[in-house]
JSON list of C-alpha atoms and ligand atoms in Angstrom, two decimals:
[
{"chain": "A", "resi": 170, "resn": "UNK", "atom": "CA", "xyz": [-0.31, -0.41, 0.21]},
{"chain": "A", "resi": 171, "resn": "UNK", "atom": "CA", "xyz": [1.43, 3.31, -0.98]},
{"chain": "A", "resi": 172, "resn": "UNK", "atom": "CA", "xyz": [1.88, 6.03, 1.45]},
{"chain": "A", "resi": 173, "resn": "UNK", "atom": "CA", "xyz": [-0.97, 8.35, -0.40]},
{"chain": "A", "resi": 174, "resn": "UNK", "atom": "CA", "xyz": [-3.59, 5.95, 0.22]},
{"chain": "A", "resi": 175, "resn": "UNK", "atom": "CA", "xyz": [-2.95, 5.25, 4.18]},
{"chain": "A", "resi": 176, "resn": "UNK", "atom": "CA", "xyz": [-2.91, 8.80, 4.61]},
{"chain": "A", "resi": 177, "resn": "UNK", "atom": "CA", "xyz": [-6.39, 8.61, 2.83]},
{"chain": "A", "resi": 178, "resn": "UNK", "atom": "CA", "xyz": [-7.16, 5.34, 4.65]},
{"chain": "A", "resi": 179, "resn": "UNK", "atom": "CA", "xyz": [-6.41, 7.58, 7.75]},
{"chain": "A", "resi": 180, "resn": "UNK", "atom": "CA", "xyz": [-8.00, 10.71, 6.91]},
{"chain": "A", "resi": 181, "resn": "UNK", "atom": "CA", "xyz": [-11.05, 8.55, 7.02]},
{"chain": "A", "resi": 182, "resn": "UNK", "atom": "CA", "xyz": [-10.53, 7.06, 10.15]},
{"chain": "A", "resi": 183, "resn": "UNK", "atom": "CA", "xyz": [-9.90, 10.34, 12.01]},
{"chain": "A", "resi": 184, "resn": "UNK", "atom": "CA", "xyz": [-13.33, 10.81, 13.01]},
{"chain": "A", "resi": 185, "resn": "UNK", "atom": "CA", "xyz": [-13.40, 8.05, 14.98]},
{"chain": "A", "resi": 186, "resn": "UNK", "atom": "CA", "xyz": [-10.29, 8.16, 16.61]},
{"chain": "A", "resi": 187, "resn": "UNK", "atom": "CA", "xyz": [-10.74, 11.58, 17.81]},
{"chain": "A", "resi": 188, "resn": "UNK", "atom": "CA", "xyz": [-13.91, 10.66, 19.07]},
{"chain": "A", "resi": 189, "resn": "UNK", "atom": "CA", "xyz": [-13.01, 7.88, 21.33]},
{"chain": "A", "resi": 190, "resn": "UNK", "atom": "CA", "xyz": [-9.47, 8.78, 22.14]},
{"chain": "A", "resi": 191, "resn": "UNK", "atom": "CA", "xyz": [-8.72, 12.19, 22.28]},
{"chain": "A", "resi": 192, "resn": "UNK", "atom": "CA", "xyz": [-11.75, 14.64, 22.11]},
{"chain": "A", "resi": 193, "resn": "UNK", "atom": "CA", "xyz": [-15.20, 14.39, 24.35]},
{"chain": "A", "resi": 194, "resn": "UNK", "atom": "CA", "xyz": [-16.98, 14.76, 20.91]},
{"chain": "A", "resi": 195, "resn": "UNK", "atom": "CA", "xyz": [-17.51, 15.47, 17.39]},
{"chain": "A", "resi": 196, "resn": "UNK", "atom": "CA", "xyz": [-20.57, 16.90, 16.58]},
{"chain": "A", "resi": 197, "resn": "UNK", "atom": "CA", "xyz": [-21.24, 16.12, 12.77]},
{"chain": "A", "resi": 198, "resn": "UNK", "atom": "CA", "xyz": [-19.21, 19.16, 10.03]},
{"chain": "A", "resi": 199, "resn": "UNK", "atom": "CA", "xyz": [-21.86, 17.85, 7.49]},
{"chain": "A", "resi": 200, "resn": "UNK", "atom": "CA", "xyz": [-20.22, 20.76, 5.05]},
{"chain": "A", "resi": 201, "resn": "UNK", "atom": "CA", "xyz": [-17.65, 17.72, 4.32]},
{"chain": "A", "resi": 202, "resn": "UNK", "atom": "CA", "xyz": [-18.44, 14.06, 3.00]},
{"chain": "A", "resi": 203, "resn": "UNK", "atom": "CA", "xyz": [-19.02, 10.68, 5.53]},
{"chain": "A", "resi": 204, "resn": "UNK", "atom": "CA", "xyz": [-16.37, 8.42, 6.21]},
{"chain": "A", "resi": 205, "resn": "UNK", "atom": "CA", "xyz": [-16.78, 4.39, 7.31]},
{"chain": "A", "resi": 206, "resn": "UNK", "atom": "CA", "xyz": [-16.68, 6.49, 10.71]},
{"chain": "A", "resi": 207, "resn": "UNK", "atom": "CA", "xyz": [-18.56, 9.31, 10.04]},
{"chain": "A", "resi": 208, "resn": "UNK", "atom": "CA", "xyz": [-18.28, 12.93, 9.54]},
{"chain": "A", "resi": 209, "resn": "UNK", "atom": "CA", "xyz": [-15.02, 15.35, 10.60]},
{"chain": "A", "resi": 210, "resn": "UNK", "atom": "CA", "xyz": [-15.88, 17.71, 13.48]},
{"chain": "A", "resi": 211, "resn": "UNK", "atom": "CA", "xyz": [-16.89, 21.14, 13.89]},
{"chain": "A", "resi": 212, "resn": "UNK", "atom": "CA", "xyz": [-15.26, 23.82, 15.93]},
{"chain": "A", "resi": 213, "resn": "UNK", "atom": "CA", "xyz": [-15.69, 23.13, 19.07]},
{"chain": "A", "resi": 214, "resn": "UNK", "atom": "CA", "xyz": [-15.14, 26.52, 20.13]},
{"chain": "A", "resi": 215, "resn": "UNK", "atom": "CA", "xyz": [-18.47, 26.85, 18.24]},
{"chain": "A", "resi": 216, "resn": "UNK", "atom": "CA", "xyz": [-20.83, 24.30, 19.79]},
{"chain": "A", "resi": 217, "resn": "UNK", "atom": "CA", "xyz": [-22.90, 25.64, 22.46]},
{"chain": "A", "resi": 218, "resn": "UNK", "atom": "CA", "xyz": [-25.72, 23.40, 24.60]},
{"chain": "A", "resi": 219, "resn": "UNK", "atom": "CA", "xyz": [-28.14, 23.44, 21.79]},
{"chain": "A", "resi": 220, "resn": "UNK", "atom": "CA", "xyz": [-25.66, 21.67, 19.17]},
{"chain": "A", "resi": 221, "resn": "UNK", "atom": "CA", "xyz": [-26.80, 18.74, 21.94]},
{"chain": "A", "resi": 222, "resn": "UNK", "atom": "CA", "xyz": [-30.50, 18.91, 21.98]},
{"chain": "A", "resi": 223, "resn": "UNK", "atom": "CA", "xyz": [-32.70, 17.50, 18.78]},
{"chain": "A", "resi": 224, "resn": "UNK", "atom": "CA", "xyz": [-36.58, 18.89, 19.23]},
{"chain": "A", "resi": 225, "resn": "UNK", "atom": "CA", "xyz": [-37.81, 16.33, 16.49]},
{"chain": "A", "resi": 226, "resn": "UNK", "atom": "CA", "xyz": [-38.99, 13.45, 18.34]},
{"chain": "A", "resi": 227, "resn": "UNK", "atom": "CA", "xyz": [-41.21, 15.53, 20.16]},
{"chain": "A", "resi": 228, "resn": "UNK", "atom": "CA", "xyz": [-44.51, 15.33, 17.47]},
{"chain": "A", "resi": 229, "resn": "UNK", "atom": "CA", "xyz": [-44.98, 13.13, 14.87]},
{"chain": "A", "resi": 230, "resn": "UNK", "atom": "CA", "xyz": [-43.34, 14.30, 11.48]},
{"chain": "A", "resi": 231, "resn": "UNK", "atom": "CA", "xyz": [-46.91, 14.27, 9.37]},
{"chain": "A", "resi": 232, "resn": "UNK", "atom": "CA", "xyz": [-44.40, 13.85, 6.69]},
{"chain": "A", "resi": 233, "resn": "UNK", "atom": "CA", "xyz": [-47.15, 12.75, 3.82]},
{"chain": "A", "resi": 234, "resn": "UNK", "atom": "CA", "xyz": [-45.18, 10.01, 1.17]},
{"chain": "A", "resi": 235, "resn": "UNK", "atom": "CA", "xyz": [-46.39, 6.74, -0.38]},
{"chain": "A", "resi": 236, "resn": "UNK", "atom": "CA", "xyz": [-44.70, 4.39, 2.12]},
{"chain": "A", "resi": 237, "resn": "UNK", "atom": "CA", "xyz": [-46.61, 6.39, 5.55]},
{"chain": "A", "resi": 238, "resn": "UNK", "atom": "CA", "xyz": [-49.54, 6.29, 3.59]},
{"chain": "A", "resi": 239, "resn": "UNK", "atom": "CA", "xyz": [-49.77, 2.69, 2.49]},
{"chain": "A", "resi": 240, "resn": "UNK", "atom": "CA", "xyz": [-48.56, 1.86, 5.92]},
{"chain": "A", "resi": 241, "resn": "UNK", "atom": "CA", "xyz": [-50.55, 4.00, 8.42]},
{"chain": "A", "resi": 242, "resn": "UNK", "atom": "CA", "xyz": [-47.34, 5.02, 9.77]},
{"chain": "A", "resi": 243, "resn": "UNK", "atom": "CA", "xyz": [-44.95, 8.36, 10.60]},
{"chain": "A", "resi": 244, "resn": "UNK", "atom": "CA", "xyz": [-41.41, 8.15, 11.56]},
{"chain": "A", "resi": 245, "resn": "UNK", "atom": "CA", "xyz": [-39.27, 10.75, 12.97]},
{"chain": "A", "resi": 246, "resn": "UNK", "atom": "CA", "xyz": [-35.64, 10.42, 13.41]},
{"chain": "A", "resi": 247, "resn": "UNK", "atom": "CA", "xyz": [-32.29, 11.84, 15.33]},
{"chain": "A", "resi": 248, "resn": "UNK", "atom": "CA", "xyz": [-29.60, 10.41, 13.23]},
{"chain": "A", "resi": 249, "resn": "UNK", "atom": "CA", "xyz": [-26.29, 11.91, 11.94]},
{"chain": "A", "resi": 250, "resn": "UNK", "atom": "CA", "xyz": [-27.47, 14.12, 9.47]},
{"chain": "A", "resi": 251, "resn": "UNK", "atom": "CA", "xyz": [-30.51, 15.25, 11.58]},
{"chain": "A", "resi": 252, "resn": "UNK", "atom": "CA", "xyz": [-28.54, 15.75, 15.44]},
{"chain": "A", "resi": 253, "resn": "UNK", "atom": "CA", "xyz": [-24.77, 16.01, 14.12]},
{"chain": "A", "resi": 254, "resn": "UNK", "atom": "CA", "xyz": [-23.87, 15.76, 18.31]},
{"chain": "A", "resi": 255, "resn": "UNK", "atom": "CA", "xyz": [-24.52, 12.02, 17.44]},
{"chain": "A", "resi": 256, "resn": "UNK", "atom": "CA", "xyz": [-21.60, 11.61, 15.61]},
{"chain": "A", "resi": 257, "resn": "UNK", "atom": "CA", "xyz": [-19.18, 9.47, 15.70]},
{"chain": "A", "resi": 258, "resn": "UNK", "atom": "CA", "xyz": [-20.99, 8.05, 19.39]},
{"chain": "A", "resi": 259, "resn": "UNK", "atom": "CA", "xyz": [-22.33, 5.45, 18.19]},
{"chain": "A", "resi": 260, "resn": "UNK", "atom": "CA", "xyz": [-26.21, 5.22, 18.48]},
{"chain": "A", "resi": 261, "resn": "UNK", "atom": "CA", "xyz": [-29.41, 7.07, 17.21]},
{"chain": "A", "resi": 262, "resn": "UNK", "atom": "CA", "xyz": [-33.09, 7.46, 18.48]},
{"chain": "A", "resi": 263, "resn": "UNK", "atom": "CA", "xyz": [-36.41, 7.40, 16.65]},
{"chain": "A", "resi": 264, "resn": "UNK", "atom": "CA", "xyz": [-40.12, 7.82, 17.12]},
{"chain": "A", "resi": 265, "resn": "UNK", "atom": "CA", "xyz": [-42.46, 5.79, 15.28]},
{"chain": "A", "resi": 266, "resn": "UNK", "atom": "CA", "xyz": [-46.62, 6.57, 15.43]},
{"chain": "A", "resi": 267, "resn": "UNK", "atom": "CA", "xyz": [-48.92, 4.13, 14.09]},
{"chain": "A", "resi": 268, "resn": "UNK", "atom": "CA", "xyz": [-52.20, 4.76, 13.03]},
{"chain": "A", "resi": 269, "resn": "UNK", "atom": "CA", "xyz": [-54.84, 2.38, 14.43]},
{"chain": "A", "resi": 270, "resn": "UNK", "atom": "CA", "xyz": [-53.86, -1.16, 11.44]},
{"chain": "A", "resi": 271, "resn": "UNK", "atom": "CA", "xyz": [-50.61, 0.62, 11.28]},
{"chain": "A", "resi": 272, "resn": "UNK", "atom": "CA", "xyz": [-47.26, -1.26, 10.48]},
{"chain": "A", "resi": 273, "resn": "UNK", "atom": "CA", "xyz": [-43.77, -0.87, 9.59]},
{"chain": "A", "resi": 274, "resn": "UNK", "atom": "CA", "xyz": [-42.68, -2.53, 6.38]},
{"chain": "A", "resi": 275, "resn": "UNK", "atom": "CA", "xyz": [-40.12, -5.30, 7.02]},
{"chain": "A", "resi": 276, "resn": "UNK", "atom": "CA", "xyz": [-36.53, -4.24, 6.66]},
{"chain": "A", "resi": 277, "resn": "UNK", "atom": "CA", "xyz": [-33.61, -4.19, 7.99]},
{"chain": "A", "resi": 278, "resn": "UNK", "atom": "CA", "xyz": [-30.43, -2.23, 8.62]},
{"chain": "A", "resi": 279, "resn": "UNK", "atom": "CA", "xyz": [-26.69, -3.08, 10.06]},
{"chain": "A", "resi": 280, "resn": "UNK", "atom": "CA", "xyz": [-26.70, -2.52, 13.57]},
{"chain": "A", "resi": 281, "resn": "UNK", "atom": "CA", "xyz": [-29.35, -3.81, 16.46]},
{"chain": "A", "resi": 282, "resn": "UNK", "atom": "CA", "xyz": [-31.98, -2.24, 17.55]},
{"chain": "A", "resi": 283, "resn": "UNK", "atom": "CA", "xyz": [-33.81, -1.74, 20.96]},
{"chain": "A", "resi": 284, "resn": "UNK", "atom": "CA", "xyz": [-37.73, -0.70, 20.49]},
{"chain": "A", "resi": 285, "resn": "UNK", "atom": "CA", "xyz": [-39.67, 0.54, 24.05]},
{"chain": "A", "resi": 286, "resn": "UNK", "atom": "CA", "xyz": [-43.60, 0.84, 23.62]},
{"chain": "A", "resi": 287, "resn": "UNK", "atom": "CA", "xyz": [-44.68, 4.16, 24.41]},
{"chain": "A", "resi": 288, "resn": "UNK", "atom": "CA", "xyz": [-48.21, 3.94, 24.04]},
{"chain": "A", "resi": 289, "resn": "UNK", "atom": "CA", "xyz": [-50.61, 0.95, 22.67]},
{"chain": "A", "resi": 290, "resn": "UNK", "atom": "CA", "xyz": [-50.02, -2.63, 21.86]},
{"chain": "A", "resi": 291, "resn": "UNK", "atom": "CA", "xyz": [-47.83, -4.10, 18.79]},
{"chain": "A", "resi": 292, "resn": "UNK", "atom": "CA", "xyz": [-46.71, -6.76, 17.02]},
{"chain": "A", "resi": 293, "resn": "UNK", "atom": "CA", "xyz": [-43.42, -6.92, 16.88]},
{"chain": "A", "resi": 294, "resn": "UNK", "atom": "CA", "xyz": [-40.70, -9.42, 15.30]},
{"chain": "A", "resi": 295, "resn": "UNK", "atom": "CA", "xyz": [-37.43, -10.27, 13.56]},
{"chain": "A", "resi": 296, "resn": "UNK", "atom": "CA", "xyz": [-36.63, -13.48, 11.48]},
{"chain": "A", "resi": 297, "resn": "UNK", "atom": "CA", "xyz": [-33.32, -15.44, 12.29]},
{"chain": "A", "resi": 298, "resn": "UNK", "atom": "CA", "xyz": [-31.10, -16.27, 9.78]},
{"chain": "A", "resi": 299, "resn": "UNK", "atom": "CA", "xyz": [-31.93, -20.12, 10.02]},
{"chain": "A", "resi": 300, "resn": "UNK", "atom": "CA", "xyz": [-35.69, -18.47, 8.99]},
{"chain": "A", "resi": 301, "resn": "UNK", "atom": "CA", "xyz": [-36.84, -18.90, 12.74]},
{"chain": "A", "resi": 302, "resn": "UNK", "atom": "CA", "xyz": [-39.31, -16.53, 13.48]},
{"chain": "A", "resi": 303, "resn": "UNK", "atom": "CA", "xyz": [-39.82, -14.67, 16.96]},
{"chain": "A", "resi": 304, "resn": "UNK", "atom": "CA", "xyz": [-42.61, -12.22, 17.64]},
{"chain": "A", "resi": 305, "resn": "UNK", "atom": "CA", "xyz": [-44.15, -11.07, 20.21]},
{"chain": "A", "resi": 306, "resn": "UNK", "atom": "CA", "xyz": [-47.22, -8.51, 21.23]},
{"chain": "A", "resi": 307, "resn": "UNK", "atom": "CA", "xyz": [-45.68, -6.02, 23.32]},
{"chain": "A", "resi": 308, "resn": "UNK", "atom": "CA", "xyz": [-47.39, -3.14, 25.66]},
{"chain": "A", "resi": 309, "resn": "UNK", "atom": "CA", "xyz": [-47.10, 0.00, 26.68]},
{"chain": "A", "resi": 310, "resn": "UNK", "atom": "CA", "xyz": [-43.13, 0.02, 28.78]},
{"chain": "A", "resi": 311, "resn": "UNK", "atom": "CA", "xyz": [-42.12, -3.41, 27.34]},
{"chain": "A", "resi": 312, "resn": "UNK", "atom": "CA", "xyz": [-38.84, -3.49, 25.34]},
{"chain": "A", "resi": 313, "resn": "UNK", "atom": "CA", "xyz": [-37.81, -5.74, 22.39]},
{"chain": "A", "resi": 314, "resn": "UNK", "atom": "CA", "xyz": [-34.44, -6.15, 20.75]},
{"chain": "A", "resi": 315, "resn": "UNK", "atom": "CA", "xyz": [-33.59, -6.35, 17.28]},
{"chain": "A", "resi": 316, "resn": "UNK", "atom": "CA", "xyz": [-30.39, -7.92, 16.27]},
{"chain": "A", "resi": 317, "resn": "UNK", "atom": "CA", "xyz": [-28.70, -6.78, 13.64]},
{"chain": "A", "resi": 318, "resn": "UNK", "atom": "CA", "xyz": [-29.29, -7.22, 9.91]},
{"chain": "A", "resi": 319, "resn": "UNK", "atom": "CA", "xyz": [-31.85, -9.44, 10.12]},
{"chain": "A", "resi": 320, "resn": "UNK", "atom": "CA", "xyz": [-35.67, -8.49, 8.34]},
{"chain": "A", "resi": 321, "resn": "UNK", "atom": "CA", "xyz": [-38.07, -7.52, 10.88]},
{"chain": "A", "resi": 322, "resn": "UNK", "atom": "CA", "xyz": [-40.89, -5.48, 11.15]},
{"chain": "A", "resi": 323, "resn": "UNK", "atom": "CA", "xyz": [-43.78, -3.87, 13.79]},
{"chain": "A", "resi": 324, "resn": "UNK", "atom": "CA", "xyz": [-48.01, -4.02, 13.49]},
{"chain": "A", "resi": 325, "resn": "UNK", "atom": "CA", "xyz": [-50.63, -2.14, 15.65]},
{"chain": "A", "resi": 326, "resn": "UNK", "atom": "CA", "xyz": [-52.70, -4.61, 17.19]},
{"chain": "A", "resi": 327, "resn": "UNK", "atom": "CA", "xyz": [-54.37, -2.49, 18.92]},
{"chain": "A", "resi": 328, "resn": "UNK", "atom": "CA", "xyz": [-57.62, -0.13, 18.56]},
{"chain": "A", "resi": 329, "resn": "UNK", "atom": "CA", "xyz": [-56.09, 3.26, 19.48]},
{"chain": "A", "resi": 330, "resn": "UNK", "atom": "CA", "xyz": [-52.61, 4.80, 17.80]},
{"chain": "A", "resi": 331, "resn": "UNK", "atom": "CA", "xyz": [-49.56, 3.31, 19.11]},
{"chain": "A", "resi": 332, "resn": "UNK", "atom": "CA", "xyz": [-46.23, 5.00, 19.57]},
{"chain": "A", "resi": 333, "resn": "UNK", "atom": "CA", "xyz": [-42.90, 3.33, 19.68]},
{"chain": "A", "resi": 334, "resn": "UNK", "atom": "CA", "xyz": [-39.72, 4.74, 20.50]},
{"chain": "A", "resi": 335, "resn": "UNK", "atom": "CA", "xyz": [-36.54, 3.26, 19.43]},
{"chain": "A", "resi": 336, "resn": "UNK", "atom": "CA", "xyz": [-32.59, 3.37, 19.89]},
{"chain": "A", "resi": 337, "resn": "UNK", "atom": "CA", "xyz": [-29.86, 1.53, 16.89]},
{"chain": "A", "resi": 338, "resn": "UNK", "atom": "CA", "xyz": [-26.45, 1.65, 18.15]},
{"chain": "A", "resi": 339, "resn": "UNK", "atom": "CA", "xyz": [-25.32, 3.53, 15.09]},
{"chain": "A", "resi": 340, "resn": "UNK", "atom": "CA", "xyz": [-25.85, 7.39, 13.95]},
{"chain": "A", "resi": 341, "resn": "UNK", "atom": "CA", "xyz": [-26.89, 6.29, 10.60]},
{"chain": "A", "resi": 342, "resn": "UNK", "atom": "CA", "xyz": [-28.47, 2.74, 10.87]},
{"chain": "A", "resi": 343, "resn": "UNK", "atom": "CA", "xyz": [-28.89, 2.31, 7.19]},
{"chain": "A", "resi": 344, "resn": "UNK", "atom": "CA", "xyz": [-32.21, 1.67, 6.71]},
{"chain": "A", "resi": 345, "resn": "UNK", "atom": "CA", "xyz": [-33.49, -1.33, 3.90]},
{"chain": "A", "resi": 346, "resn": "UNK", "atom": "CA", "xyz": [-37.41, -1.81, 3.36]},
{"chain": "A", "resi": 347, "resn": "UNK", "atom": "CA", "xyz": [-37.46, -4.68, 1.68]},
{"chain": "A", "resi": 348, "resn": "UNK", "atom": "CA", "xyz": [-40.64, -4.03, -0.49]},
{"chain": "A", "resi": 349, "resn": "UNK", "atom": "CA", "xyz": [-40.32, -0.39, -1.59]},
{"chain": "A", "resi": 350, "resn": "UNK", "atom": "CA", "xyz": [-36.57, -1.57, -3.09]},
{"chain": "A", "resi": 351, "resn": "UNK", "atom": "CA", "xyz": [-38.26, -4.12, -4.70]},
{"chain": "A", "resi": 352, "resn": "UNK", "atom": "CA", "xyz": [-40.02, -1.58, -6.62]},
{"chain": "A", "resi": 353, "resn": "UNK", "atom": "CA", "xyz": [-38.40, 1.80, -6.49]},
{"chain": "A", "resi": 354, "resn": "UNK", "atom": "CA", "xyz": [-35.36, 0.76, -9.08]},
{"chain": "A", "resi": 355, "resn": "UNK", "atom": "CA", "xyz": [-35.07, 0.39, -12.62]},
{"chain": "A", "resi": 356, "resn": "UNK", "atom": "CA", "xyz": [-33.94, -3.08, -12.52]},
{"chain": "A", "resi": 357, "resn": "UNK", "atom": "CA", "xyz": [-35.35, -5.07, -15.58]},
{"chain": "A", "resi": 358, "resn": "UNK", "atom": "CA", "xyz": [-38.75, -6.29, -14.49]},
{"chain": "A", "resi": 359, "resn": "UNK", "atom": "CA", "xyz": [-37.29, -10.02, -16.00]},
{"chain": "A", "resi": 360, "resn": "UNK", "atom": "CA", "xyz": [-34.80, -10.16, -13.21]},
{"chain": "A", "resi": 361, "resn": "UNK", "atom": "CA", "xyz": [-37.09, -8.74, -10.05]},
{"chain": "A", "resi": 362, "resn": "UNK", "atom": "CA", "xyz": [-39.20, -11.94, -11.15]},
{"chain": "A", "resi": 363, "resn": "UNK", "atom": "CA", "xyz": [-36.04, -14.24, -11.24]},
{"chain": "A", "resi": 364, "resn": "UNK", "atom": "CA", "xyz": [-34.68, -13.47, -7.76]},
{"chain": "A", "resi": 365, "resn": "UNK", "atom": "CA", "xyz": [-38.30, -13.32, -6.17]},
{"chain": "A", "resi": 366, "resn": "UNK", "atom": "CA", "xyz": [-40.91, -15.72, -7.95]},
{"chain": "A", "resi": 367, "resn": "UNK", "atom": "CA", "xyz": [-43.09, -12.69, -7.52]},
{"chain": "A", "resi": 368, "resn": "UNK", "atom": "CA", "xyz": [-44.82, -12.68, -10.99]},
{"chain": "A", "resi": 369, "resn": "UNK", "atom": "CA", "xyz": [-45.36, -9.78, -13.48]},
{"chain": "A", "resi": 370, "resn": "UNK", "atom": "CA", "xyz": [-48.23, -8.56, -12.46]},
{"chain": "A", "resi": 371, "resn": "UNK", "atom": "CA", "xyz": [-46.63, -8.06, -9.17]},
{"chain": "A", "resi": 372, "resn": "UNK", "atom": "CA", "xyz": [-43.79, -6.82, -10.32]},
{"chain": "A", "resi": 373, "resn": "UNK", "atom": "CA", "xyz": [-45.97, -4.34, -11.93]},
{"chain": "A", "resi": 374, "resn": "UNK", "atom": "CA", "xyz": [-47.95, -3.27, -8.85]},
{"chain": "A", "resi": 375, "resn": "UNK", "atom": "CA", "xyz": [-44.58, -2.45, -6.39]},
{"chain": "A", "resi": 376, "resn": "UNK", "atom": "CA", "xyz": [-42.57, -0.43, -9.46]},
{"chain": "A", "resi": 377, "resn": "UNK", "atom": "CA", "xyz": [-45.84, 1.30, -9.81]},
{"chain": "A", "resi": 378, "resn": "UNK", "atom": "CA", "xyz": [-46.43, 2.62, -6.30]},
{"chain": "A", "resi": 379, "resn": "UNK", "atom": "CA", "xyz": [-43.17, 2.52, -5.48]},
{"chain": "A", "resi": 380, "resn": "UNK", "atom": "CA", "xyz": [-41.57, 4.56, -8.70]},
{"chain": "A", "resi": 381, "resn": "UNK", "atom": "CA", "xyz": [-39.44, 2.30, -10.57]},
{"chain": "A", "resi": 382, "resn": "UNK", "atom": "CA", "xyz": [-39.02, 1.86, -14.06]},
{"chain": "A", "resi": 383, "resn": "UNK", "atom": "CA", "xyz": [-38.20, -1.45, -16.54]},
{"chain": "B", "resi": 7, "resn": "LIG", "atom": "C1", "xyz": [-48.50, 16.93, 13.68]},
{"chain": "B", "resi": 7, "resn": "LIG", "atom": "O1", "xyz": [-49.50, 17.30, 13.45]},
{"chain": "B", "resi": 7, "resn": "LIG", "atom": "C2", "xyz": [-49.93, 17.12, 15.49]},
{"chain": "B", "resi": 7, "resn": "LIG", "atom": "C3", "xyz": [-51.32, 17.12, 15.17]},
{"chain": "B", "resi": 7, "resn": "LIG", "atom": "O2", "xyz": [-51.98, 17.96, 14.58]},
{"chain": "B", "resi": 7, "resn": "LIG", "atom": "C4", "xyz": [-48.98, 18.47, 15.91]},
{"chain": "B", "resi": 7, "resn": "LIG", "atom": "O3", "xyz": [-49.09, 18.22, 16.98]},
{"chain": "B", "resi": 7, "resn": "LIG", "atom": "C5", "xyz": [-47.49, 18.14, 15.59]},
{"chain": "B", "resi": 7, "resn": "LIG", "atom": "O4", "xyz": [-46.61, 19.78, 16.18]},
{"chain": "B", "resi": 7, "resn": "LIG", "atom": "C6", "xyz": [-47.30, 18.21, 13.96]},
{"chain": "B", "resi": 7, "resn": "LIG", "atom": "N1", "xyz": [-45.98, 17.74, 13.59]},
{"chain": "B", "resi": 7, "resn": "LIG", "atom": "C7", "xyz": [-45.16, 18.52, 12.74]},
{"chain": "B", "resi": 7, "resn": "LIG", "atom": "C8", "xyz": [-43.52, 18.00, 12.59]},
{"chain": "B", "resi": 7, "resn": "LIG", "atom": "O5", "xyz": [-45.27, 19.54, 12.62]}
]
């Protein structure tokens, strides 16, 4: 490996080593590209208490989009990009507002997730790499751990809206939501059929709903 490559790799690792070894915190400077360990730090002299507070989880986001409408769900997240003080600290947080019958569609991410039910009753579950499902009805105050990378879901099974808070052990967990991912792309439909066993009508339907082409 030549010296330039080494310097490049060290530069990418810099935010991580700062955060864990030589500084107390590394509030993200979002004007620079993110590396494997996060963003470079803002000048500490410019920080105030406000940099360490995020009020974006007070209320539902009320964002209207296809996913939220189809699944009757609203989500808000404190991630490095929305709450830059999380940069380098290995965690994030979100709130999920479920309408009656609402669901978080089956999805996965790079890291573990703790679910805390704040209002209502949900069924939460995951499927492990042996294909074994683990799912359970959770009531207010219950928590459940979802191990990293496994497919998982949540459904409001109560008669009232449900509110759930989640924490994940990365400031950027990398959400991949299975059904919309299959629909919102330009992969040829033939390929999607081949690799999913979905039929042509189903592939066309998913592409139409989620804005895919081909
Ligand atoms: C979403 O709507 C609720 C109810 O009207 C409101 O209390 C809340 O502030 C709204 N959320 C945002 C982020 O504006």
